[in-house]
PDB file of C-alpha atoms and ligand atoms in Angstrom:
ATOM      1  CA  MET W   1       0.000   0.000   0.000  1.00 97.00           C
ATOM      2  CA  HIS W   2       1.284   3.440  -0.923  1.00 98.00           C
ATOM      3  CA  VAL W   3       0.329   6.042   1.703  1.00 98.00           C
ATOM      4  CA  ALA W   4       0.476   9.735   0.794  1.00 98.00           C
ATOM      5  CA  ILE W   5      -0.361  12.741   2.918  1.00 98.00           C
ATOM      6  CA  ILE W   6      -2.248  15.487   1.118  1.00 98.00           C
ATOM      7  CA  ALA W   7      -2.201  18.651   3.218  1.00 98.00           C
ATOM      8  CA  VAL W   8      -2.147  22.415   3.032  1.00 97.00           C
ATOM      9  CA  GLN W   9      -0.113  24.465   5.465  1.00 97.00           C
ATOM     10  CA  SER W  10       1.021  27.977   6.222  1.00 97.00           C
ATOM     11  CA  ILE W  11       4.642  29.046   5.690  1.00 97.00           C
ATOM     12  CA  ASP W  12       5.211  28.455   9.402  1.00 96.00           C
ATOM     13  CA  GLY W  13       3.838  24.939   9.266  1.00 96.00           C
ATOM     14  CA  CYS W  14       0.288  25.309  10.588  1.00 96.00           C
ATOM     15  CA  ILE W  15      -2.492  23.122   9.191  1.00 97.00           C
ATOM     16  CA  THR W  16      -5.127  25.180  11.004  1.00 96.00           C
ATOM     17  CA  ARG W  17      -5.409  28.923  11.547  1.00 95.00           C
ATOM     18  CA  HIS W  18      -4.841  29.475  15.262  1.00 93.00           C
ATOM     19  CA  ARG W  19      -7.370  27.318  17.086  1.00 85.00           C
ATOM     20  CA  GLY W  20      -9.775  27.338  14.175  1.00 78.00           C
ATOM     21  CA  GLU W  21     -10.840  24.286  12.271  1.00 78.00           C
ATOM     22  CA  GLY W  22      -9.880  23.200   8.798  1.00 74.00           C
ATOM     23  CA  ALA W  23      -8.481  25.180   5.931  1.00 76.00           C
ATOM     24  CA  VAL W  24     -11.669  26.957   4.929  1.00 79.00           C
ATOM     25  CA  GLY W  25     -11.070  30.681   4.533  1.00 86.00           C
ATOM     26  CA  TRP W  26      -7.303  30.519   4.112  1.00 94.00           C
ATOM     27  CA  ALA W  27      -6.465  27.756   1.614  1.00 96.00           C
ATOM     28  CA  SER W  28      -6.603  29.082  -1.930  1.00 97.00           C
ATOM     29  CA  GLU W  29      -9.138  28.057  -4.547  1.00 97.00           C
ATOM     30  CA  GLU W  30      -6.177  26.649  -6.508  1.00 98.00           C
ATOM     31  CA  ASP W  31      -5.329  24.385  -3.566  1.00 98.00           C
ATOM     32  CA  GLN W  32      -8.890  23.135  -3.341  1.00 96.00           C
ATOM     33  CA  GLN W  33      -8.886  22.308  -7.049  1.00 97.00           C
ATOM     34  CA  HIS W  34      -5.536  20.566  -6.663  1.00 98.00           C
ATOM     35  CA  PHE W  35      -6.892  18.606  -3.657  1.00 96.00           C
ATOM     36  CA  ARG W  36      -9.818  17.275  -5.670  1.00 95.00           C
ATOM     37  CA  ARG W  37      -7.554  16.335  -8.599  1.00 96.00           C
ATOM     38  CA  ALA W  38      -5.013  14.634  -6.347  1.00 97.00           C
ATOM     39  CA  LEU W  39      -7.626  12.732  -4.336  1.00 96.00           C
ATOM     40  CA  ALA W  40      -9.082  11.307  -7.534  1.00 95.00           C
ATOM     41  CA  THR W  41      -5.830   9.346  -8.017  1.00 97.00           C
ATOM     42  CA  PHE W  42      -6.377   7.380  -4.767  1.00 98.00           C
ATOM     43  CA  ASP W  43      -8.704   4.459  -4.078  1.00 97.00           C
ATOM     44  CA  CYS W  44      -8.942   4.908  -0.317  1.00 98.00           C
ATOM     45  CA  ALA W  45      -8.441   7.563   2.341  1.00 98.00           C
ATOM     46  CA  ILE W  46      -7.849   7.660   6.091  1.00 98.00           C
ATOM     47  CA  PHE W  47      -8.521  10.521   8.452  1.00 97.00           C
ATOM     48  CA  GLY W  48      -9.189  11.106  12.122  1.00 98.00           C
ATOM     49  CA  ALA W  49     -12.495  11.758  13.807  1.00 97.00           C
ATOM     50  CA  GLY W  50     -11.257  15.280  14.644  1.00 96.00           C
ATOM     51  CA  THR W  51     -11.047  16.091  10.949  1.00 96.00           C
ATOM     52  CA  TYR W  52     -14.374  14.365  10.357  1.00 96.00           C
ATOM     53  CA  ARG W  53     -16.079  16.343  13.119  1.00 95.00           C
ATOM     54  CA  ALA W  54     -14.586  19.596  11.776  1.00 92.00           C
ATOM     55  CA  ASP W  55     -15.953  19.047   8.277  1.00 90.00           C
ATOM     56  CA  ARG W  56     -18.743  16.462   8.684  1.00 91.00           C
ATOM     57  CA  ASP W  57     -21.322  18.380   6.642  1.00 90.00           C
ATOM     58  CA  HIS W  58     -19.027  18.353   3.612  1.00 87.00           C
ATOM     59  CA  ILE W  59     -17.450  14.934   4.072  1.00 88.00           C
ATOM     60  CA  ARG W  60     -20.569  12.887   4.825  1.00 84.00           C
ATOM     61  CA  PRO W  61     -22.631  13.486   1.677  1.00 80.00           C
ATOM     62  CA  ARG W  62     -19.613  13.371  -0.634  1.00 80.00           C
ATOM     63  CA  VAL W  63     -19.998   9.987  -2.287  1.00 77.00           C
ATOM     64  CA  GLN W  64     -17.137   8.835  -4.457  1.00 81.00           C
ATOM     65  CA  PRO W  65     -17.832   5.242  -5.469  1.00 83.00           C
ATOM     66  CA  ASP W  66     -14.144   4.483  -6.019  1.00 91.00           C
ATOM     67  CA  LEU W  67     -12.927   5.976  -2.750  1.00 96.00           C
ATOM     68  CA  LEU W  68     -13.270   4.046   0.510  1.00 97.00           C
ATOM     69  CA  ARG W  69     -12.923   6.543   3.371  1.00 97.00           C
ATOM     70  CA  MET W  70     -11.910   5.220   6.801  1.00 98.00           C
ATOM     71  CA  VAL W  71     -12.356   7.452   9.839  1.00 98.00           C
ATOM     72  CA  MET W  72     -10.243   6.605  12.874  1.00 98.00           C
ATOM     73  CA  THR W  73     -12.076   6.896  16.198  1.00 98.00           C
ATOM     74  CA  ARG W  74     -11.815   5.097  19.506  1.00 98.00           C
ATOM     75  CA  ASN W  75     -15.604   5.027  19.616  1.00 98.00           C
ATOM     76  CA  PRO W  76     -17.033   3.891  16.242  1.00 98.00           C
ATOM     77  CA  ASP W  77     -20.462   3.365  17.822  1.00 97.00           C
ATOM     78  CA  ALA W  78     -20.775   7.129  18.229  1.00 97.00           C
ATOM     79  CA  PHE W  79     -20.857   7.428  14.421  1.00 96.00           C
ATOM     80  CA  ALA W  80     -23.141   4.449  13.754  1.00 91.00           C
ATOM     81  CA  GLY W  81     -25.668   6.560  11.855  1.00 93.00           C
ATOM     82  CA  ASP W  82     -23.064   8.064   9.517  1.00 95.00           C
ATOM     83  CA  GLY W  83     -21.441   4.926   8.125  1.00 94.00           C
ATOM     84  CA  VAL W  84     -21.988   3.683   4.577  1.00 93.00           C
ATOM     85  CA  ALA W  85     -20.329   0.344   3.754  1.00 94.00           C
ATOM     86  CA  ASP W  86     -17.407   0.671   1.317  1.00 94.00           C
ATOM     87  CA  GLN W  87     -17.850   4.462   1.266  1.00 95.00           C
ATOM     88  CA  LEU W  88     -17.484   5.891   4.741  1.00 96.00           C
ATOM     89  CA  GLU W  89     -16.494   3.559   7.562  1.00 97.00           C
ATOM     90  CA  PHE W  90     -15.415   4.135  11.164  1.00 98.00           C
ATOM     91  CA  THR W  91     -12.698   2.080  12.819  1.00 98.00           C
ATOM     92  CA  ALA W  92     -10.946   1.834  16.182  1.00 98.00           C
ATOM     93  CA  GLN W  93      -7.976  -0.045  14.714  1.00 98.00           C
ATOM     94  CA  PRO W  94      -4.462   1.403  15.081  1.00 98.00           C
ATOM     95  CA  PRO W  95      -2.785   2.890  11.972  1.00 98.00           C
ATOM     96  CA  ALA W  96      -0.896  -0.184  10.716  1.00 98.00           C
ATOM     97  CA  ASP W  97      -4.008  -2.337  11.048  1.00 98.00           C
ATOM     98  CA  VAL W  98      -6.170   0.153   9.134  1.00 98.00           C
ATOM     99  CA  VAL W  99      -3.623   0.139   6.301  1.00 98.00           C
ATOM    100  CA  ALA W 100      -3.445  -3.665   6.388  1.00 98.00           C
ATOM    101  CA  GLU W 101      -7.226  -3.940   6.217  1.00 98.00           C
ATOM    102  CA  LEU W 102      -7.427  -1.592   3.243  1.00 98.00           C
ATOM    103  CA  SER W 103      -4.740  -3.647   1.465  1.00 98.00           C
ATOM    104  CA  ALA W 104      -6.600  -6.862   2.247  1.00 98.00           C
ATOM    105  CA  ARG W 105      -9.690  -5.299   0.676  1.00 97.00           C
ATOM    106  CA  GLY W 106      -7.773  -4.701  -2.553  1.00 97.00           C
ATOM    107  CA  ARG W 107      -6.958  -0.997  -2.164  1.00 98.00           C
ATOM    108  CA  GLN W 108      -3.538   0.162  -3.350  1.00 98.00           C
ATOM    109  CA  ARG W 109      -3.238   3.920  -2.935  1.00 98.00           C
ATOM    110  CA  CYS W 110      -4.218   5.577   0.310  1.00 98.00           C
ATOM    111  CA  ALA W 111      -4.578   9.325   0.833  1.00 98.00           C
ATOM    112  CA  LEU W 112      -3.859  10.280   4.439  1.00 98.00           C
ATOM    113  CA  LEU W 113      -6.030  13.313   5.152  1.00 97.00           C
ATOM    114  CA  GLY W 114      -5.175  14.295   8.710  1.00 92.00           C
ATOM    115  CA  GLY W 115      -5.364  15.756  11.094  1.00 95.00           C
ATOM    116  CA  GLN W 116      -2.432  16.445  13.364  1.00 96.00           C
ATOM    117  CA  GLN W 117      -2.922  13.447  15.688  1.00 97.00           C
ATOM    118  CA  VAL W 118      -3.371  10.988  12.852  1.00 98.00           C
ATOM    119  CA  TYR W 119      -0.457  12.360  10.807  1.00 98.00           C
ATOM    120  CA  GLY W 120       1.715  12.161  13.935  1.00 97.00           C
ATOM    121  CA  GLN W 121       0.911   8.499  14.524  1.00 97.00           C
ATOM    122  CA  PHE W 122       1.553   7.572  10.903  1.00 98.00           C
ATOM    123  CA  PHE W 123       4.940   9.347  11.015  1.00 97.00           C
ATOM    124  CA  GLN W 124       5.694   7.632  14.324  1.00 97.00           C
ATOM    125  CA  GLU W 125       4.988   4.220  12.799  1.00 97.00           C
ATOM    126  CA  ASP W 126       6.821   5.155   9.592  1.00 97.00           C
ATOM    127  CA  LEU W 127       3.819   4.491   7.387  1.00 98.00           C
ATOM    128  CA  VAL W 128       4.077   7.629   5.205  1.00 98.00           C
ATOM    129  CA  ASP W 129       5.576   7.084   1.729  1.00 98.00           C
ATOM    130  CA  GLU W 130       4.800  10.455   0.167  1.00 98.00           C
ATOM    131  CA  LEU W 131       3.954  14.011   1.200  1.00 98.00           C
ATOM    132  CA  ILE W 132       1.939  16.245  -1.126  1.00 98.00           C
ATOM    133  CA  LEU W 133       2.096  19.640   0.539  1.00 98.00           C
ATOM    134  CA  THR W 134       0.573  22.917  -0.484  1.00 98.00           C
ATOM    135  CA  LEU W 135       2.331  25.937   1.003  1.00 98.00           C
ATOM    136  CA  GLU W 136       0.101  28.977   1.332  1.00 98.00           C
ATOM    137  CA  PRO W 137       1.795  32.396   1.673  1.00 98.00           C
ATOM    138  CA  VAL W 138       0.637  33.152   5.207  1.00 97.00           C
ATOM    139  CA  ILE W 139       2.009  33.032   8.759  1.00 97.00           C
ATOM    140  CA  PHE W 140      -0.321  32.008  11.605  1.00 96.00           C
ATOM    141  CA  GLY W 141       2.040  31.682  14.557  1.00 95.00           C
ATOM    142  CA  GLU W 142      -0.399  29.331  16.242  1.00 95.00           C
ATOM    143  CA  GLY W 143      -2.269  26.321  14.960  1.00 95.00           C
ATOM    144  CA  LEU W 144      -2.126  22.549  14.671  1.00 96.00           C
ATOM    145  CA  ARG W 145       0.959  21.138  12.944  1.00 96.00           C
ATOM    146  CA  LEU W 146       1.623  18.339  10.522  1.00 95.00           C
ATOM    147  CA  CYS W 147       3.048  16.249  13.338  1.00 93.00           C
ATOM    148  CA  ASP W 148       2.569  16.382  17.106  1.00 85.00           C
ATOM    149  CA  GLN W 149       5.254  13.913  18.115  1.00 88.00           C
ATOM    150  CA  PRO W 150       9.057  13.887  18.292  1.00 94.00           C
ATOM    151  CA  VAL W 151      10.064  11.876  15.208  1.00 95.00           C
ATOM    152  CA  GLU W 152      12.698  12.090  12.481  1.00 95.00           C
ATOM    153  CA  ARG W 153      11.670  10.897   9.064  1.00 96.00           C
ATOM    154  CA  ARG W 154      13.638  11.986   5.999  1.00 96.00           C
ATOM    155  CA  PHE W 155      12.144  12.655   2.602  1.00 97.00           C
ATOM    156  CA  GLU W 156      13.507  13.513  -0.855  1.00 98.00           C
ATOM    157  CA  LEU W 157      12.044  16.500  -2.646  1.00 98.00           C
ATOM    158  CA  ALA W 158      10.538  14.918  -5.772  1.00 98.00           C
ATOM    159  CA  GLU W 159       8.745  17.871  -7.350  1.00 97.00           C
ATOM    160  CA  THR W 160       8.027  21.567  -6.924  1.00 98.00           C
ATOM    161  CA  SER W 161       5.436  23.498  -8.865  1.00 98.00           C
ATOM    162  CA  HIS W 162       3.218  26.537  -8.534  1.00 98.00           C
ATOM    163  CA  LEU W 163      -0.529  26.245  -8.027  1.00 98.00           C
ATOM    164  CA  SER W 164      -0.625  30.040  -8.455  1.00 98.00           C
ATOM    165  CA  PRO W 165       2.076  32.742  -8.422  1.00 98.00           C
ATOM    166  CA  SER W 166       2.020  32.688  -4.589  1.00 97.00           C
ATOM    167  CA  THR W 167       1.105  29.106  -3.741  1.00 98.00           C
ATOM    168  CA  LEU W 168       3.678  26.336  -3.941  1.00 98.00           C
ATOM    169  CA  LEU W 169       3.085  22.625  -4.304  1.00 98.00           C
ATOM    170  CA  LEU W 170       5.837  20.412  -2.864  1.00 98.00           C
ATOM    171  CA  ARG W 171       5.983  16.666  -3.314  1.00 98.00           C
ATOM    172  CA  TYR W 172       8.319  14.583  -1.168  1.00 98.00           C
ATOM    173  CA  MET W 173       9.049  10.861  -1.270  1.00 98.00           C
ATOM    174  CA  ARG W 174      10.178   8.860   1.750  1.00 96.00           C
ATOM    175  CA  ARG W 175      13.871   8.039   1.738  1.00 88.00           C
ATOM    176  CA  GLU W 176      14.960   4.462   2.095  1.00 75.00           C
ATOM    177  CA  LYS W 177      14.681   3.552   5.744  1.00 66.00           C
ATOM    178  CA  GLY W 178      18.003   3.702   7.591  1.00 59.00           C
ATOM    179  CA  GLU W 179      19.535   6.129   5.087  1.00 59.00           C
ATOM    180  CA  VAL W 180      21.380   8.934   6.873  1.00 54.00           C
ATOM    181  CA  GLY W 181      21.067  12.512   5.588  1.00 53.00           C
ATOM    182  CA  ASN W 182      23.992  14.995   5.347  1.00 53.00           C
ATOM    183  CA  PRO W 183      26.318  12.888   7.513  1.00 49.00           C
ATOM    184  CA  GLY W 184      29.309  15.214   7.140  1.00 48.00           C
ATOM    185  CA  ARG W 185      27.505  18.454   7.783  1.00 51.00           C
ATOM    186  CA  SER W 186      28.602  20.722  10.624  1.00 51.00           C
ATOM    187  CA  SER W 187      26.051  21.458  13.297  1.00 50.00           C
ATOM    188  CA  GLU W 188      27.281  25.062  13.483  1.00 57.00           C
ATOM    189  CA  GLY W 189      25.014  27.669  12.000  1.00 58.00           C
ATOM    190  CA  ARG W 190      21.977  26.156  10.355  1.00 55.00           C
TER     191      ARG W 190
HETATM  192  N1  NAP S   1      -4.664  21.874   6.548  1.00 51.60           N
HETATM  193  C1  NAP S   1      -4.866  20.600   6.269  1.00 51.60           C
HETATM  194  O1  NAP S   1      -4.420  20.093   5.241  1.00 51.60           O
HETATM  195  C2  NAP S   1      -5.655  19.742   7.218  1.00 51.60           C
HETATM  196  C3  NAP S   1      -5.787  18.376   6.932  1.00 51.60           C
HETATM  197  C4  NAP S   1      -6.504  17.582   7.827  1.00 51.60           C
HETATM  198  C5  NAP S   1      -7.068  18.122   8.953  1.00 51.60           C
HETATM  199  N2  NAP S   1      -6.911  19.439   9.213  1.00 51.60           N
HETATM  200  C6  NAP S   1      -7.500  20.010  10.437  1.00 51.60           C
HETATM  201  O2  NAP S   1      -6.935  19.378  11.576  1.00 51.60           O
HETATM  202  C7  NAP S   1      -7.894  19.388  12.627  1.00 51.60           C
HETATM  203  C8  NAP S   1      -8.049  17.997  13.203  1.00 51.60           C
HETATM  204  O3  NAP S   1      -6.817  17.511  13.687  1.00 51.60           O
HETATM  205  P1  NAP S   1      -6.740  16.777  15.114  1.00 51.60           P
HETATM  206  O4  NAP S   1      -5.326  16.443  15.373  1.00 51.60           O
HETATM  207  O5  NAP S   1      -7.485  17.606  16.120  1.00 51.60           O
HETATM  208  O6  NAP S   1      -7.664  15.489  14.916  1.00 51.60           O
HETATM  209  P2  NAP S   1      -7.538  14.230  13.938  1.00 51.60           P
HETATM  210  O7  NAP S   1      -6.130  13.754  13.849  1.00 51.60           O
HETATM  211  O8  NAP S   1      -8.272  14.501  12.677  1.00 51.60           O
HETATM  212  O9  NAP S   1      -8.427  13.170  14.739  1.00 51.60           O
HETATM  213  C9  NAP S   1      -8.117  12.829  16.069  1.00 51.60           C
HETATM  214  C10 NAP S   1      -9.110  11.784  16.490  1.00 51.60           C
HETATM  215  O10 NAP S   1      -8.892  10.583  15.755  1.00 51.60           O
HETATM  216  C11 NAP S   1      -9.162   9.471  16.575  1.00 51.60           C
HETATM  217  N3  NAP S   1      -7.922   8.711  16.723  1.00 51.60           N
HETATM  218  C12 NAP S   1      -6.657   9.193  16.772  1.00 51.60           C
HETATM  219  N4  NAP S   1      -5.780   8.193  16.903  1.00 51.60           N
HETATM  220  C13 NAP S   1      -6.502   7.055  16.925  1.00 51.60           C
HETATM  221  C14 NAP S   1      -6.159   5.684  17.046  1.00 51.60           C
HETATM  222  N5  NAP S   1      -4.882   5.279  17.156  1.00 51.60           N
HETATM  223  N6  NAP S   1      -7.149   4.778  17.017  1.00 51.60           N
HETATM  224  C15 NAP S   1      -8.442   5.169  16.884  1.00 51.60           C
HETATM  225  N7  NAP S   1      -8.827   6.457  16.779  1.00 51.60           N
HETATM  226  C16 NAP S   1      -7.865   7.378  16.806  1.00 51.60           C
HETATM  227  C17 NAP S   1      -9.680  10.024  17.904  1.00 51.60           C
HETATM  228  O11 NAP S   1     -11.085  10.171  17.704  1.00 51.60           O
HETATM  229  P3  NAP S   1     -12.165  10.004  18.890  1.00 51.60           P
HETATM  230  O12 NAP S   1     -11.989  11.250  19.728  1.00 51.60           O
HETATM  231  O13 NAP S   1     -13.496   9.952  18.188  1.00 51.60           O
HETATM  232  O14 NAP S   1     -11.812   8.757  19.612  1.00 51.60           O
HETATM  233  C18 NAP S   1      -9.030  11.392  17.954  1.00 51.60           C
HETATM  234  O15 NAP S   1      -9.717  12.300  18.789  1.00 51.60           O
HETATM  235  C19 NAP S   1      -9.195  19.899  12.029  1.00 51.60           C
HETATM  236  O16 NAP S   1      -9.365  21.269  12.323  1.00 51.60           O
HETATM  237  C20 NAP S   1      -8.966  19.712  10.544  1.00 51.60           C
HETATM  238  O17 NAP S   1      -9.765  20.559   9.773  1.00 51.60           O
HETATM  239  C21 NAP S   1      -6.214  20.262   8.377  1.00 51.60           C
END
């Protein structure tokens, strides 16, 4: 299974504006178009119940027959009325088991759609193969981040492009595990 994060963040690495929810109101229209295009290349998606709760009214009715969406929650029963088999399912399984189940059900490309807690656990368990990051030209100073845990995972920059004159799209691929980056570099300065 190939797992790719699709996310939009501020220059200073926030995935939410301050304590607000989601990217509505600050992510560009170009990013939203890119998100829809990118998501169409995946056959399944995983996200946390925090992200689901933040955007339930948009997520729930969005039916994409070829996209199985798995929502991680420790209490799936709380969402019993929202589930639709093979479309929108709720699971209490840990990250590696969710990925394994999707593979067992024949899915091959998984979009990891947040939020901070879920991204952090997938980085912790080294389950992220690719990062597709939109960088919006804004500083928030405070907000949720792409990762909430102390980890070190190295990626190669695979592609840069512009979604608009001010909005960058960065695509990173996971380096081979165990590969050391910049081994001879001095720790002085940056
Ligand atoms: N800018 C972006 O690209 C972007 C992308 C995604 C999300 N976001 C934003 O990020 C925010 C949400 O992030 P978040 O960190 O608060 O929440 P989150 O990661 O979306 O979800 C956290 C929830 O997931 C469930 N969960 C986490 N780990 C689990 C595990 N191992 N097993 C089972 N369930 C587990 C728990 O749900 P229960 O409490 O139900 O048990 C937990 O409260 C929202 O505002 C969203 O809009 C931004």
